[in-house]
XYZ file of C-alpha atoms in Angstrom:
163
model
C 0.000 0.000 0.000
C 1.473 3.345 -0.931
C 1.757 6.232 1.500
C -1.146 8.294 0.079
C -3.527 5.318 0.149
C -2.643 4.462 3.745
C -3.111 8.101 4.851
C -6.529 8.231 3.139
C -7.550 4.913 4.698
C -6.443 6.040 8.160
C -8.323 9.348 7.755
C -11.494 7.563 6.661
C -11.361 5.177 9.647
C -10.627 8.043 12.067
C -13.488 10.203 10.762
C -16.031 7.365 10.786
C -15.023 6.335 14.329
C -15.267 9.886 15.639
C -18.716 10.261 14.015
C -19.913 7.117 15.783
C -18.443 8.254 19.092
C -20.133 11.649 18.941
C -22.864 11.637 21.565
C -26.378 12.357 20.366
C -29.339 13.160 22.528
C -32.853 12.992 21.118
C -35.789 14.792 22.727
C -39.396 14.649 21.523
C -41.914 17.361 22.403
C -45.370 18.465 21.276
C -45.946 21.798 19.547
C -49.152 23.440 18.397
C -49.005 25.483 15.212
C -51.113 28.623 15.124
C -51.232 30.714 11.971
C -52.538 34.234 11.814
C -53.421 36.373 8.813
C -55.281 39.695 8.746
C -55.614 39.612 12.554
C -57.534 36.352 12.598
C -56.482 32.840 13.545
C -56.333 30.738 10.368
C -54.494 27.509 11.214
C -54.351 25.374 14.301
C -52.714 21.933 14.165
C -50.480 19.664 16.242
C -46.820 18.938 15.497
C -44.266 16.625 16.996
C -40.862 18.259 17.507
C -37.884 15.900 17.461
C -34.659 17.575 18.620
C -31.377 15.807 17.946
C -28.584 17.392 19.949
C -24.870 16.892 19.288
C -21.829 18.820 20.465
C -21.904 21.189 17.485
C -25.425 21.185 15.991
C -29.032 20.887 17.117
C -31.481 19.562 14.524
C -35.161 20.436 14.921
C -37.546 18.250 12.952
C -41.165 19.436 12.961
C -43.575 16.637 12.017
C -47.204 17.518 11.291
C -49.692 15.094 12.822
C -52.139 15.512 9.911
C -50.172 16.508 6.787
C -46.642 15.207 6.161
C -46.145 17.729 3.324
C -45.909 20.395 6.053
C -42.949 18.701 7.784
C -39.712 20.679 7.927
C -36.283 20.754 9.532
C -34.148 23.504 10.984
C -30.555 23.363 12.208
C -28.758 25.462 14.786
C -24.963 25.712 14.553
C -23.858 26.294 18.141
C -20.393 27.694 17.396
C -21.651 30.269 14.876
C -25.040 30.972 16.533
C -26.559 30.456 13.088
C -30.012 29.048 12.328
C -30.632 27.280 9.015
C -34.184 26.733 7.770
C -34.437 25.044 4.384
C -31.636 26.498 2.283
C -31.608 29.843 4.076
C -29.281 30.886 6.901
C -30.344 33.287 9.638
C -28.265 35.270 12.125
C -29.224 36.677 15.494
C -30.285 40.303 15.174
C -31.796 41.149 18.525
C -31.173 39.457 21.850
C -34.138 38.506 24.064
C -36.680 40.193 21.864
C -39.534 38.269 23.519
C -39.693 36.946 27.057
C -42.812 34.990 28.008
C -42.417 32.710 31.041
C -45.588 30.806 30.104
C -43.788 29.543 26.996
C -40.129 29.298 28.062
C -37.800 30.367 30.856
C -35.415 31.587 28.156
C -35.908 34.681 26.024
C -36.484 34.367 22.290
C -34.063 36.133 19.992
C -34.905 37.520 16.570
C -33.106 35.839 13.658
C -32.996 37.433 10.200
C -31.652 36.379 6.789
C -27.881 36.522 6.434
C -28.458 37.460 2.775
C -31.765 39.401 2.767
C -34.414 38.314 0.250
C -37.330 40.487 -0.810
C -39.875 37.658 -0.577
C -38.098 35.609 2.102
C -39.501 34.489 5.420
C -38.514 36.135 8.610
C -37.848 37.249 11.153
C -37.823 34.075 13.250
C -38.210 34.090 17.030
C -35.972 31.329 18.329
C -33.961 30.017 21.246
C -31.841 26.893 21.022
C -33.443 25.171 24.029
C -37.050 25.620 22.843
C -36.631 25.777 19.070
C -38.663 27.989 16.769
C -41.382 29.990 18.468
C -42.590 32.014 15.473
C -41.863 32.615 11.795
C -42.849 35.822 10.056
C -44.111 35.554 6.500
C -44.698 38.754 4.517
C -46.571 36.864 1.760
C -48.868 34.697 3.872
C -49.848 33.722 7.387
C -47.233 33.968 10.104
C -46.762 30.835 12.220
C -46.249 30.257 15.941
C -45.246 26.954 17.548
C -46.278 26.796 21.194
C -46.128 23.850 23.561
C -49.757 24.324 24.586
C -52.906 25.630 22.874
C -52.781 29.310 23.799
C -55.528 31.859 23.745
C -55.657 34.283 20.824
C -54.184 37.139 22.908
C -50.953 35.143 23.533
C -50.614 34.344 19.820
C -51.260 37.985 18.951
C -48.602 39.071 21.488
C -46.071 36.746 19.818
C -46.881 38.084 16.343
C -46.615 41.698 17.540
C -42.949 40.958 18.332
C -42.290 39.661 14.822
C -42.934 42.990 13.105
């Protein structure tokens, strides 16, 4: 075996072993999606949130209980404090923009596009322990993901913080 081949083989074995040894923690929680458009509640459905936590990244997988076409994933890069939703990256713009102890003991920060898009979603209210609280959508209903079915005034309070 030549030197280059043995180095490549060693690297491949090392990388695959370190991937297997990386500790993962999986947490499953319930979220309720509420959508609001023109000051009225439009959508209300249940989601299952599956969080997969590693040393460097947290993956949030939102699974709709009634329509799998509405499933989506988001990723949080811990070292860069960057949130990725779909193919779009978001950065923290404002710290602790929303604090609501009924939802979480941690404040929700506002995340905005790293490369702004005219028709893009955002801002997103997020904290890495809870996940996504709300997503602004200038072209359609905004969405909030709470861990209980809140009254309209709580949902409205969340959406006020988006814009």
